[in-house]
Amino acid sequence: VAGRLLRTVDVVVIGGKIVSEFGILENVGIAIESGRIASIACPSHLPSASTTIDASSKLVIPGVVDAHCHSQTPGFNMEDYEHVTAAAAAGGVTTLQDHPINIPPTTTAENMRLKLSIAQRESYVDFCLLGGVLPENLQEISRLAELGVTGYKAPMVELLPDTVPKLSDGELFEAFQTISATSLRVGVHAENEQIISHLTKKLRKLGRRDPLAHIESRPPISEYEAVRRAVLLAREVGCKLHIFHLSIPEGAEAVRSAGNEGLDASCETCPHYLLLDSESMIQLAGLAKINPPLRDKTRIAKLWEALREGSINIVASDHAPFFKEEKMKEDVFEVPAGIPSVQTMLPLMLSEGVGKGRLTMEKLTEILCSGPAKLFSIYPKKGVIRVGSDADIVVLDLKSEDTIRSDGMHYKVGWTPYDGWKVKGRIEKTIVRGEVVAEKGEITGSKGHGEFVTPKTKAEDLRN
Ligand SMILES: [Zn+2]
């Protein structure tokens, strides 16, 4: 707590309870100057400010860092930076980590510069980029690191026909070796393509095209085997590993035991694996098609448990929208996999997680804010309310209730699988580096405010 500053700062946030790394603080405010947190102090010690944000009877948390978001940009028309970052802003996400699955994919320095130029022009919130791994781009790995990727994504199944193929085990192993030299983390989409394509062929032969056929074509073992294989290969070369969108608790267990044996391994799950189950697939059909698929209630209960006790490190949205017409095709195997999710993640995790007593508020900010920022080396710039950190802040009204509506979503595709869900708690304000970018669902920020966030260097890492 600093002494009263003589100068006037840009913004002070007063009156709210603050979720800090030291627990929940009362009777303190936050002073913001040049986009950073200048001080956290009791009101009488706060400097005067040009703008005062009154957060009385509200909760103030760090902005969410969404480690898994697909801007689908460039190369597709179902999403773009303007819409995805508007949705992020309205949903309390102040930094999104954009995945490289676009056309051209973010797998070369040149392609990365292209995406960066679009993102810097269009973004309402801050963003970081993952580099993609292809069978033939290993020479680009270090160049992508020089340009500031926060990590890499390596596909164990084909993610985009003709553009992002799966890596063979040999290619994956070599990619891990190359990436280990960058000290960045590599995340994998862990599924076993051979099991899946075999079962898909078999189900199609039987005439199955129904929603549940999708789930049957990708059984838990097809995910579990790939998680174990990724762990083995990463351990061999000492590469930091992350498992994206884990849907099975068995996978979390495998990652945890690898951690116990010294591997720096982490994993994430997503709101849909915690909130939707195989029965939702019957109701929502293709709208809920996602890879890996939704699982049964027993596994879901264990996923919540794994989250609570820390064997699942973070929750990320895996926001991957497609137009409703495509998602509603009769033949489930023709439906693209992915759901829009970035705007509803915080409200749902707040209501279904904290509101229903499954998570504490401190745990929520760990899995959505500081956890992802630490894994992808942007902490403590992001993910925490601390002096010196970026002033990325979300003001929550825990008392009000809200209903999620498709027409309230800022997505270009205009729908959400959670349409009609009632949530307790509401996002009042989203602040990115001192600027209020969204207020009660409306966008108040400016396009281009979002900045590119790069990972800390090794030297900085040693200091923190
Ligand atoms: Zn994804």
Tab-separated table of C-alpha atoms and ligand atoms in Angstrom:
chain	number	residue	atom	x	y	z
A	1	VAL	CA	0.000	0.000	0.000
A	2	ALA	CA	1.726	3.122	-1.255
A	3	GLY	CA	1.490	6.601	0.237
A	4	ARG	CA	-0.878	9.091	-1.357
A	5	LEU	CA	0.426	9.983	-4.778
A	6	LEU	CA	0.572	13.688	-5.502
A	7	ARG	CA	-0.154	13.376	-9.178
A	8	THR	CA	-3.524	12.697	-10.738
A	9	VAL	CA	-3.893	9.294	-12.371
A	10	ASP	CA	-6.153	8.251	-15.231
A	11	VAL	CA	-8.624	6.000	-13.437
A	12	VAL	CA	-9.439	4.806	-9.949
A	13	VAL	CA	-11.695	1.872	-9.191
A	14	ILE	CA	-13.212	2.212	-5.737
A	15	GLY	CA	-15.718	0.544	-3.458
A	16	GLY	CA	-15.541	-3.060	-4.621
A	17	LYS	CA	-14.107	-6.207	-3.126
A	18	ILE	CA	-10.981	-7.184	-5.019
A	19	VAL	CA	-9.940	-10.752	-5.770
A	20	SER	CA	-6.161	-10.520	-5.471
A	21	GLU	CA	-3.403	-13.118	-5.325
A	22	PHE	CA	-3.539	-12.699	-1.550
A	23	GLY	CA	-7.237	-13.417	-1.296
A	24	ILE	CA	-10.220	-11.097	-1.307
A	25	LEU	CA	-9.394	-7.521	-0.281
A	26	GLU	CA	-11.962	-5.122	1.123
A	27	ASN	CA	-11.845	-1.353	1.556
A	28	VAL	CA	-9.143	-0.808	-1.025
A	29	GLY	CA	-9.196	0.753	-4.459
A	30	ILE	CA	-7.085	0.490	-7.588
A	31	ALA	CA	-5.288	3.402	-9.233
A	32	ILE	CA	-4.564	3.043	-12.936
A	33	GLU	CA	-2.020	5.065	-14.855
A	34	SER	CA	-0.955	4.597	-18.478
A	35	GLY	CA	-2.838	1.309	-18.616
A	36	ARG	CA	-1.106	-0.235	-15.617
A	37	ILE	CA	-2.013	-0.685	-11.994
A	38	ALA	CA	-0.170	2.143	-10.223
A	39	SER	CA	-1.316	1.380	-6.703
A	40	ILE	CA	-3.701	-0.665	-4.625
A	41	ALA	CA	-4.555	1.272	-1.501
A	42	CYS	CA	-7.246	2.272	0.926
A	43	PRO	CA	-9.422	5.070	-0.492
A	44	SER	CA	-7.768	7.858	1.520
A	45	HIS	CA	-4.387	6.883	0.059
A	46	LEU	CA	-5.518	6.715	-3.554
A	47	PRO	CA	-4.485	9.551	-5.852
A	48	SER	CA	-7.141	11.695	-7.501
A	49	ALA	CA	-8.142	10.585	-10.968
A	50	SER	CA	-9.697	11.890	-14.149
A	51	THR	CA	-12.179	9.005	-14.087
A	52	THR	CA	-13.641	7.268	-11.066
A	53	ILE	CA	-15.283	3.885	-11.436
A	54	ASP	CA	-17.571	3.128	-8.538
A	55	ALA	CA	-17.618	-0.607	-7.901
A	56	SER	CA	-19.523	-0.429	-4.609
A	57	SER	CA	-21.172	-3.740	-3.711
A	58	LYS	CA	-19.437	-5.308	-6.718
A	59	LEU	CA	-16.625	-7.824	-7.056
A	60	VAL	CA	-13.470	-6.846	-8.918
A	61	ILE	CA	-11.495	-9.662	-10.547
A	62	PRO	CA	-8.592	-9.844	-13.018
A	63	GLY	CA	-9.582	-9.932	-16.686
A	64	VAL	CA	-9.925	-13.449	-18.067
A	65	VAL	CA	-7.075	-14.854	-20.180
A	66	ASP	CA	-8.659	-17.253	-22.656
A	67	ALA	CA	-5.915	-19.684	-23.639
A	68	HIS	CA	-7.927	-21.277	-26.424
A	69	CYS	CA	-9.764	-19.145	-28.929
A	70	HIS	CA	-10.156	-19.439	-32.700
A	71	SER	CA	-10.537	-16.110	-34.471
A	72	GLN	CA	-10.914	-18.188	-37.680
A	73	THR	CA	-8.931	-15.348	-39.234
A	74	PRO	CA	-7.767	-15.019	-41.924
A	75	GLY	CA	-9.380	-17.238	-44.527
A	76	PHE	CA	-12.876	-17.811	-43.166
A	77	ASN	CA	-16.068	-15.800	-43.031
A	78	MET	CA	-17.731	-17.236	-39.906
A	79	GLU	CA	-15.714	-15.103	-37.505
A	80	ASP	CA	-13.339	-12.154	-37.563
A	81	TYR	CA	-11.278	-10.143	-35.102
A	82	GLU	CA	-13.858	-7.430	-34.669
A	83	HIS	CA	-16.585	-9.875	-33.654
A	84	VAL	CA	-14.510	-12.306	-31.619
A	85	THR	CA	-12.872	-9.577	-29.575
A	86	ALA	CA	-16.184	-7.730	-29.083
A	87	ALA	CA	-17.609	-10.993	-27.730
A	88	ALA	CA	-14.502	-11.420	-25.580
A	89	ALA	CA	-14.906	-7.893	-24.184
A	90	ALA	CA	-18.584	-8.451	-23.369
A	91	GLY	CA	-17.631	-11.773	-21.753
A	92	GLY	CA	-14.904	-10.418	-19.462
A	93	VAL	CA	-12.021	-11.802	-21.535
A	94	THR	CA	-9.268	-9.201	-21.696
A	95	THR	CA	-6.607	-11.336	-23.405
A	96	LEU	CA	-7.289	-14.104	-25.872
A	97	GLN	CA	-4.766	-16.569	-27.173
A	98	ASP	CA	-5.586	-17.100	-30.810
A	99	HIS	CA	-4.949	-20.533	-32.291
A	100	PRO	CA	-3.192	-20.973	-35.639
A	101	ILE	CA	-5.921	-22.931	-37.468
A	102	ASN	CA	-6.762	-20.524	-40.282
A	103	ILE	CA	-5.882	-20.076	-43.954
A	104	PRO	CA	-3.050	-19.480	-44.322
A	105	PRO	CA	-2.309	-21.171	-40.984
A	106	THR	CA	-0.054	-19.352	-38.525
A	107	THR	CA	2.848	-21.670	-39.251
A	108	THR	CA	5.368	-19.302	-40.851
A	109	ALA	CA	6.737	-15.881	-39.945
A	110	GLU	CA	5.074	-14.436	-43.043
A	111	ASN	CA	1.659	-15.880	-42.175
A	112	MET	CA	2.017	-14.669	-38.622
A	113	ARG	CA	2.730	-11.107	-39.752
A	114	LEU	CA	-0.429	-11.225	-41.853
A	115	LYS	CA	-2.582	-12.282	-38.910
A	116	LEU	CA	-0.895	-9.763	-36.651
A	117	SER	CA	-1.670	-6.873	-39.001
A	118	ILE	CA	-5.371	-7.797	-39.027
A	119	ALA	CA	-5.546	-8.342	-35.284
A	120	GLN	CA	-3.806	-5.065	-34.434
A	121	ARG	CA	-6.271	-3.138	-36.566
A	122	GLU	CA	-9.443	-4.892	-35.428
A	123	SER	CA	-9.031	-6.009	-31.834
A	124	TYR	CA	-10.920	-4.579	-28.846
A	125	VAL	CA	-8.976	-6.699	-26.341
A	126	ASP	CA	-5.377	-7.831	-26.036
A	127	PHE	CA	-4.316	-11.000	-27.770
A	128	CYS	CA	-1.455	-13.422	-28.118
A	129	LEU	CA	-0.771	-15.893	-30.887
A	130	LEU	CA	0.151	-19.555	-30.979
A	131	GLY	CA	2.300	-20.864	-33.784
A	132	GLY	CA	1.125	-23.948	-35.632
A	133	VAL	CA	3.220	-27.025	-36.302
A	134	LEU	CA	3.147	-28.699	-39.716
A	135	PRO	CA	5.150	-31.698	-40.916
A	136	GLU	CA	7.426	-29.335	-42.895
A	137	ASN	CA	7.674	-26.106	-40.940
A	138	LEU	CA	10.181	-26.990	-38.238
A	139	GLN	CA	12.599	-24.386	-39.583
A	140	GLU	CA	9.917	-21.785	-38.806
A	141	ILE	CA	9.614	-22.714	-35.110
A	142	SER	CA	12.385	-20.415	-33.909
A	143	ARG	CA	11.313	-17.596	-36.273
A	144	LEU	CA	7.800	-17.744	-34.815
A	145	ALA	CA	9.325	-17.520	-31.342
A	146	GLU	CA	11.319	-14.448	-32.375
A	147	LEU	CA	8.084	-12.819	-33.524
A	148	GLY	CA	6.536	-13.421	-30.102
A	149	VAL	CA	4.283	-16.485	-30.135
A	150	THR	CA	3.322	-17.600	-26.632
A	151	GLY	CA	3.516	-21.271	-27.576
A	152	TYR	CA	2.697	-23.801	-30.271
A	153	LYS	CA	-0.144	-26.037	-31.311
A	154	ALA	CA	0.616	-29.495	-32.658
A	155	PRO	CA	-2.232	-31.511	-34.210
A	156	MET	CA	-2.401	-35.255	-33.562
A	157	VAL	CA	-5.471	-35.381	-35.836
A	158	GLU	CA	-6.118	-33.442	-39.017
A	159	LEU	CA	-7.486	-30.027	-38.046
A	160	LEU	CA	-8.040	-28.505	-41.479
A	161	PRO	CA	-8.172	-30.578	-44.686
A	162	ASP	CA	-5.168	-29.856	-46.944
A	163	THR	CA	-3.977	-27.062	-44.630
A	164	VAL	CA	-3.332	-28.403	-41.120
A	165	PRO	CA	-2.774	-32.173	-41.360
A	166	LYS	CA	-2.024	-34.425	-38.436
A	167	LEU	CA	1.586	-35.006	-37.464
A	168	SER	CA	2.917	-38.555	-37.531
A	169	ASP	CA	4.507	-39.741	-34.288
A	170	GLY	CA	7.936	-39.144	-35.804
A	171	GLU	CA	7.026	-35.612	-36.826
A	172	LEU	CA	5.494	-34.927	-33.437
A	173	PHE	CA	8.627	-36.178	-31.700
A	174	GLU	CA	10.886	-34.012	-33.848
A	175	ALA	CA	8.580	-31.006	-33.346
A	176	PHE	CA	8.758	-31.441	-29.564
A	177	GLN	CA	12.558	-31.595	-29.802
A	178	THR	CA	12.688	-28.392	-31.842
A	179	ILE	CA	10.202	-26.595	-29.613
A	180	SER	CA	12.009	-27.555	-26.401
A	181	ALA	CA	14.846	-25.245	-27.492
A	182	THR	CA	12.482	-22.233	-27.427
A	183	SER	CA	11.422	-22.908	-23.798
A	184	LEU	CA	7.843	-22.251	-24.916
A	185	ARG	CA	4.982	-24.657	-24.312
A	186	VAL	CA	3.505	-26.878	-26.991
A	187	GLY	CA	-0.141	-27.776	-26.764
A	188	VAL	CA	-1.619	-30.762	-28.541
A	189	HIS	CA	-5.031	-31.648	-29.837
A	190	ALA	CA	-4.820	-35.145	-28.406
A	191	GLU	CA	-6.904	-37.727	-30.240
A	192	ASN	CA	-5.927	-40.950	-31.987
A	193	GLU	CA	-6.793	-40.529	-35.649
A	194	GLN	CA	-6.527	-44.238	-36.494
A	195	ILE	CA	-9.083	-45.304	-33.892
A	196	ILE	CA	-11.420	-42.496	-34.916
A	197	SER	CA	-11.262	-43.086	-38.654
A	198	HIS	CA	-11.711	-46.831	-38.168
A	199	LEU	CA	-14.806	-46.382	-36.002
A	200	THR	CA	-16.212	-43.644	-38.228
A	201	LYS	CA	-15.950	-45.896	-41.279
A	202	LYS	CA	-17.666	-48.693	-39.398
A	203	LEU	CA	-20.519	-46.500	-38.117
A	204	ARG	CA	-21.092	-44.976	-41.544
A	205	LYS	CA	-21.256	-48.445	-43.076
A	206	LEU	CA	-24.011	-49.256	-40.596
A	207	GLY	CA	-25.894	-46.219	-41.870
A	208	ARG	CA	-25.382	-44.193	-38.707
A	209	ARG	CA	-25.572	-40.427	-39.228
A	210	ASP	CA	-27.237	-39.459	-35.918
A	211	PRO	CA	-25.654	-37.155	-33.295
A	212	LEU	CA	-24.663	-39.987	-30.958
A	213	ALA	CA	-22.710	-41.653	-33.766
A	214	HIS	CA	-20.261	-38.762	-33.450
A	215	ILE	CA	-19.681	-39.554	-29.783
A	216	GLU	CA	-19.329	-43.274	-30.492
A	217	SER	CA	-16.762	-42.584	-33.196
A	218	ARG	CA	-14.472	-40.859	-30.676
A	219	PRO	CA	-14.543	-42.973	-27.491
A	220	PRO	CA	-12.550	-41.961	-24.386
A	221	ILE	CA	-9.722	-44.353	-25.292
A	222	SER	CA	-9.070	-42.458	-28.544
A	223	GLU	CA	-8.350	-39.373	-26.444
A	224	TYR	CA	-6.614	-41.143	-23.568
A	225	GLU	CA	-4.163	-42.980	-25.815
A	226	ALA	CA	-3.134	-39.717	-27.499
A	227	VAL	CA	-2.665	-37.914	-24.170
A	228	ARG	CA	-0.401	-40.717	-22.947
A	229	ARG	CA	1.560	-40.727	-26.210
A	230	ALA	CA	2.076	-36.947	-26.098
A	231	VAL	CA	3.262	-37.216	-22.495
A	232	LEU	CA	5.764	-39.960	-23.390
A	233	LEU	CA	7.222	-38.032	-26.315
A	234	ALA	CA	7.430	-34.734	-24.418
A	235	ARG	CA	9.096	-36.416	-21.443
A	236	GLU	CA	11.731	-37.928	-23.682
A	237	VAL	CA	12.907	-34.486	-24.873
A	238	GLY	CA	11.915	-32.378	-21.851
A	239	CYS	CA	9.453	-30.195	-23.731
A	240	LYS	CA	6.788	-28.196	-21.851
A	241	LEU	CA	3.479	-29.830	-22.746
A	242	HIS	CA	-0.120	-28.678	-22.636
A	243	ILE	CA	-3.195	-30.747	-23.464
A	244	PHE	CA	-5.923	-28.666	-25.065
A	245	HIS	CA	-9.626	-29.266	-24.431
A	246	LEU	CA	-9.413	-32.353	-22.290
A	247	SER	CA	-12.793	-34.071	-21.975
A	248	ILE	CA	-11.864	-37.088	-19.841
A	249	PRO	CA	-10.693	-37.203	-16.205
A	250	GLU	CA	-8.387	-40.137	-17.050
A	251	GLY	CA	-6.377	-37.698	-19.182
A	252	ALA	CA	-5.986	-35.286	-16.280
A	253	GLU	CA	-4.678	-38.134	-14.171
A	254	ALA	CA	-2.087	-38.990	-16.834
A	255	VAL	CA	-0.931	-35.372	-16.997
A	256	ARG	CA	-0.712	-35.166	-13.231
A	257	SER	CA	1.410	-38.286	-12.893
A	258	ALA	CA	3.722	-37.003	-15.654
A	259	GLY	CA	4.036	-33.832	-13.573
A	260	ASN	CA	4.924	-35.875	-10.512
A	261	GLU	CA	7.716	-37.442	-12.539
A	262	GLY	CA	9.137	-34.037	-13.394
A	263	LEU	CA	7.551	-33.143	-16.741
A	264	ASP	CA	6.239	-29.577	-16.999
A	265	ALA	CA	2.818	-30.692	-18.206
A	266	SER	CA	-0.543	-28.941	-17.981
A	267	CYS	CA	-4.047	-29.399	-19.257
A	268	GLU	CA	-7.255	-27.498	-19.814
A	269	THR	CA	-10.894	-28.335	-20.080
A	270	CYS	CA	-13.676	-26.201	-21.533
A	271	PRO	CA	-17.084	-25.031	-20.283
A	272	HIS	CA	-18.939	-27.413	-22.626
A	273	TYR	CA	-17.210	-30.497	-21.185
A	274	LEU	CA	-18.311	-29.391	-17.720
A	275	LEU	CA	-21.829	-28.233	-18.586
A	276	LEU	CA	-23.070	-30.289	-21.531
A	277	ASP	CA	-23.180	-34.084	-21.741
A	278	SER	CA	-23.962	-36.797	-24.232
A	279	GLU	CA	-27.686	-36.159	-23.694
A	280	SER	CA	-27.205	-32.530	-24.762
A	281	MET	CA	-25.951	-33.977	-28.031
A	282	ILE	CA	-29.378	-35.524	-28.574
A	283	GLN	CA	-31.143	-32.199	-27.967
A	284	LEU	CA	-28.680	-29.889	-29.703
A	285	ALA	CA	-27.513	-32.401	-32.353
A	286	GLY	CA	-24.832	-30.910	-34.607
A	287	LEU	CA	-24.851	-27.614	-32.710
A	288	ALA	CA	-23.058	-29.439	-29.890
A	289	LYS	CA	-20.630	-31.298	-32.142
A	290	ILE	CA	-17.151	-30.759	-30.809
A	291	ASN	CA	-13.857	-32.665	-30.816
A	292	PRO	CA	-13.247	-34.427	-28.530
A	293	PRO	CA	-16.988	-35.046	-28.056
A	294	LEU	CA	-19.202	-34.456	-25.028
A	295	ARG	CA	-18.982	-37.174	-22.378
A	296	ASP	CA	-21.193	-38.923	-19.807
A	297	LYS	CA	-22.311	-37.505	-16.444
A	298	THR	CA	-19.932	-39.670	-14.377
A	299	ARG	CA	-16.923	-38.353	-16.242
A	300	ILE	CA	-18.225	-34.790	-15.970
A	301	ALA	CA	-18.481	-35.034	-12.176
A	302	LYS	CA	-14.873	-36.243	-12.120
A	303	LEU	CA	-13.776	-33.365	-14.360
A	304	TRP	CA	-15.171	-30.867	-11.833
A	305	GLU	CA	-13.297	-32.748	-9.122
A	306	ALA	CA	-10.057	-32.664	-11.139
A	307	LEU	CA	-10.510	-28.921	-11.582
A	308	ARG	CA	-11.019	-28.392	-7.862
A	309	GLU	CA	-7.982	-30.367	-6.823
A	310	GLY	CA	-5.768	-28.938	-9.534
A	311	SER	CA	-5.034	-31.827	-11.875
A	312	ILE	CA	-6.827	-29.770	-14.516
A	313	ASN	CA	-4.985	-26.447	-14.538
A	314	ILE	CA	-7.221	-24.120	-16.482
A	315	VAL	CA	-10.515	-23.649	-18.282
A	316	ALA	CA	-10.463	-22.178	-21.789
A	317	SER	CA	-13.305	-21.503	-24.202
A	318	ASP	CA	-12.169	-23.277	-27.403
A	319	HIS	CA	-14.371	-20.690	-29.115
A	320	ALA	CA	-14.780	-22.054	-32.661
A	321	PRO	CA	-17.962	-20.782	-34.292
A	322	PHE	CA	-19.627	-22.026	-37.458
A	323	PHE	CA	-22.837	-20.860	-39.088
A	324	LYS	CA	-25.988	-22.515	-37.827
A	325	GLU	CA	-26.900	-23.969	-41.240
A	326	GLU	CA	-23.623	-25.885	-41.349
A	327	LYS	CA	-24.043	-27.074	-37.761
A	328	MET	CA	-27.561	-28.327	-38.449
A	329	LYS	CA	-26.772	-30.660	-41.339
A	330	GLU	CA	-28.576	-34.011	-41.085
A	331	ASP	CA	-25.440	-36.135	-41.352
A	332	VAL	CA	-23.475	-35.553	-38.140
A	333	PHE	CA	-20.244	-36.591	-39.857
A	334	GLU	CA	-20.690	-33.668	-42.287
A	335	VAL	CA	-21.091	-31.129	-39.478
A	336	PRO	CA	-18.008	-29.040	-38.620
A	337	ALA	CA	-16.791	-29.486	-35.035
A	338	GLY	CA	-16.736	-26.407	-32.817
A	339	ILE	CA	-18.995	-24.141	-30.810
A	340	PRO	CA	-18.998	-20.421	-30.049
A	341	SER	CA	-18.011	-19.959	-26.417
A	342	VAL	CA	-15.836	-16.947	-25.592
A	343	GLN	CA	-18.633	-14.623	-24.424
A	344	THR	CA	-20.375	-17.144	-22.157
A	345	MET	CA	-17.349	-18.733	-20.450
A	346	LEU	CA	-17.027	-16.374	-17.478
A	347	PRO	CA	-20.787	-15.979	-16.812
A	348	LEU	CA	-21.289	-19.762	-16.943
A	349	MET	CA	-18.257	-20.658	-14.849
A	350	LEU	CA	-19.254	-17.989	-12.345
A	351	SER	CA	-22.840	-19.178	-12.094
A	352	GLU	CA	-22.414	-22.950	-12.484
A	353	GLY	CA	-19.025	-23.083	-10.762
A	354	VAL	CA	-18.955	-20.525	-7.944
A	355	GLY	CA	-22.734	-20.000	-7.737
A	356	LYS	CA	-23.375	-23.716	-7.292
A	357	GLY	CA	-20.572	-24.188	-4.781
A	358	ARG	CA	-18.348	-26.264	-7.058
A	359	LEU	CA	-15.510	-23.699	-7.073
A	360	THR	CA	-14.392	-20.862	-4.843
A	361	MET	CA	-14.004	-17.400	-6.305
A	362	GLU	CA	-10.224	-17.618	-5.790
A	363	LYS	CA	-10.138	-20.921	-7.682
A	364	LEU	CA	-12.186	-19.401	-10.487
A	365	THR	CA	-9.676	-16.589	-11.006
A	366	GLU	CA	-6.832	-19.113	-10.857
A	367	ILE	CA	-8.272	-21.312	-13.611
A	368	LEU	CA	-9.432	-18.430	-15.829
A	369	CYS	CA	-6.896	-15.655	-15.179
A	370	SER	CA	-3.568	-16.298	-13.445
A	371	GLY	CA	-3.351	-19.985	-14.454
A	372	PRO	CA	-3.428	-19.491	-18.232
A	373	ALA	CA	-1.214	-16.377	-17.960
A	374	LYS	CA	1.420	-18.407	-16.104
A	375	LEU	CA	1.309	-21.381	-18.490
A	376	PHE	CA	1.852	-19.174	-21.524
A	377	SER	CA	4.452	-16.885	-19.928
A	378	ILE	CA	2.491	-13.617	-19.835
A	379	TYR	CA	2.206	-13.479	-16.034
A	380	PRO	CA	2.254	-11.161	-14.068
A	381	LYS	CA	1.666	-8.660	-16.889
A	382	LYS	CA	-1.660	-10.446	-17.337
A	383	GLY	CA	-3.924	-12.544	-15.123
A	384	VAL	CA	-3.551	-10.774	-11.783
A	385	ILE	CA	-4.478	-7.569	-9.993
A	386	ARG	CA	-1.073	-6.435	-8.768
A	387	VAL	CA	0.901	-3.189	-8.807
A	388	GLY	CA	2.761	-3.030	-12.107
A	389	SER	CA	0.441	-5.425	-13.923
A	390	ASP	CA	-1.711	-4.322	-16.833
A	391	ALA	CA	-4.993	-2.837	-15.597
A	392	ASP	CA	-7.147	-5.639	-17.032
A	393	ILE	CA	-10.102	-5.766	-14.715
A	394	VAL	CA	-13.630	-7.136	-14.669
A	395	VAL	CA	-16.322	-5.712	-12.410
A	396	LEU	CA	-18.952	-8.304	-11.486
A	397	ASP	CA	-22.377	-7.852	-9.994
A	398	LEU	CA	-22.906	-11.131	-8.187
A	399	LYS	CA	-26.455	-10.348	-7.137
A	400	SER	CA	-28.118	-9.747	-10.447
A	401	GLU	CA	-29.429	-12.507	-12.634
A	402	ASP	CA	-29.319	-12.794	-16.352
A	403	THR	CA	-30.483	-15.055	-19.143
A	404	ILE	CA	-28.088	-15.977	-21.926
A	405	ARG	CA	-29.640	-15.137	-25.291
A	406	SER	CA	-28.343	-15.812	-28.767
A	407	ASP	CA	-29.209	-12.259	-29.799
A	408	GLY	CA	-27.065	-10.900	-26.975
A	409	MET	CA	-23.974	-12.575	-28.419
A	410	HIS	CA	-21.510	-10.476	-30.404
A	411	TYR	CA	-20.476	-13.482	-32.491
A	412	LYS	CA	-20.697	-13.134	-36.218
A	413	VAL	CA	-22.601	-16.444	-36.256
A	414	GLY	CA	-25.209	-15.078	-33.828
A	415	TRP	CA	-26.008	-18.181	-31.781
A	416	THR	CA	-24.981	-19.947	-28.597
A	417	PRO	CA	-25.736	-23.483	-27.405
A	418	TYR	CA	-26.586	-21.950	-24.011
A	419	ASP	CA	-29.532	-19.907	-25.284
A	420	GLY	CA	-32.087	-19.625	-22.461
A	421	TRP	CA	-29.677	-20.609	-19.648
A	422	LYS	CA	-30.220	-18.550	-16.530
A	423	VAL	CA	-27.063	-17.317	-14.831
A	424	LYS	CA	-26.503	-15.730	-11.462
A	425	GLY	CA	-24.052	-12.855	-11.626
A	426	ARG	CA	-23.459	-10.348	-14.357
A	427	ILE	CA	-20.473	-8.714	-15.963
A	428	GLU	CA	-20.784	-4.977	-15.313
A	429	LYS	CA	-17.587	-3.714	-16.877
A	430	THR	CA	-14.592	-5.092	-18.710
A	431	ILE	CA	-11.468	-2.952	-18.541
A	432	VAL	CA	-8.450	-3.517	-20.796
A	433	ARG	CA	-5.356	-1.535	-19.756
A	434	GLY	CA	-7.495	1.100	-18.089
A	435	GLU	CA	-10.056	1.486	-20.878
A	436	VAL	CA	-13.625	0.302	-20.316
A	437	VAL	CA	-14.162	-1.834	-23.421
A	438	ALA	CA	-17.576	-3.263	-22.505
A	439	GLU	CA	-20.350	-2.327	-20.153
A	440	LYS	CA	-23.316	-4.616	-19.385
A	441	GLY	CA	-22.873	-6.461	-22.655
A	442	GLU	CA	-22.484	-3.347	-24.808
A	443	ILE	CA	-19.180	-2.526	-26.462
A	444	THR	CA	-17.736	0.793	-25.307
A	445	GLY	CA	-14.135	0.292	-26.421
A	446	SER	CA	-12.467	1.127	-29.666
A	447	LYS	CA	-11.285	-1.191	-32.405
A	448	GLY	CA	-7.524	-1.323	-32.465
A	449	HIS	CA	-7.188	-0.783	-28.718
A	450	GLY	CA	-6.116	-4.415	-28.367
A	451	GLU	CA	-2.384	-4.993	-28.210
A	452	PHE	CA	-0.239	-7.970	-29.107
A	453	VAL	CA	1.103	-9.633	-25.969
A	454	THR	CA	4.400	-11.495	-26.161
A	455	PRO	CA	5.861	-13.905	-23.620
A	456	LYS	CA	8.413	-12.929	-21.052
A	457	THR	CA	11.988	-13.711	-22.012
A	458	LYS	CA	13.929	-16.371	-20.153
A	459	ALA	CA	15.804	-13.656	-18.224
A	460	GLU	CA	12.546	-12.039	-17.108
A	461	ASP	CA	11.266	-15.467	-16.201
A	462	LEU	CA	14.144	-15.989	-13.798
A	463	ARG	CA	13.374	-12.735	-12.023
A	464	ASN	CA	9.749	-13.691	-11.319
B	1	ZN	ZN	-9.641	-25.473	-30.596
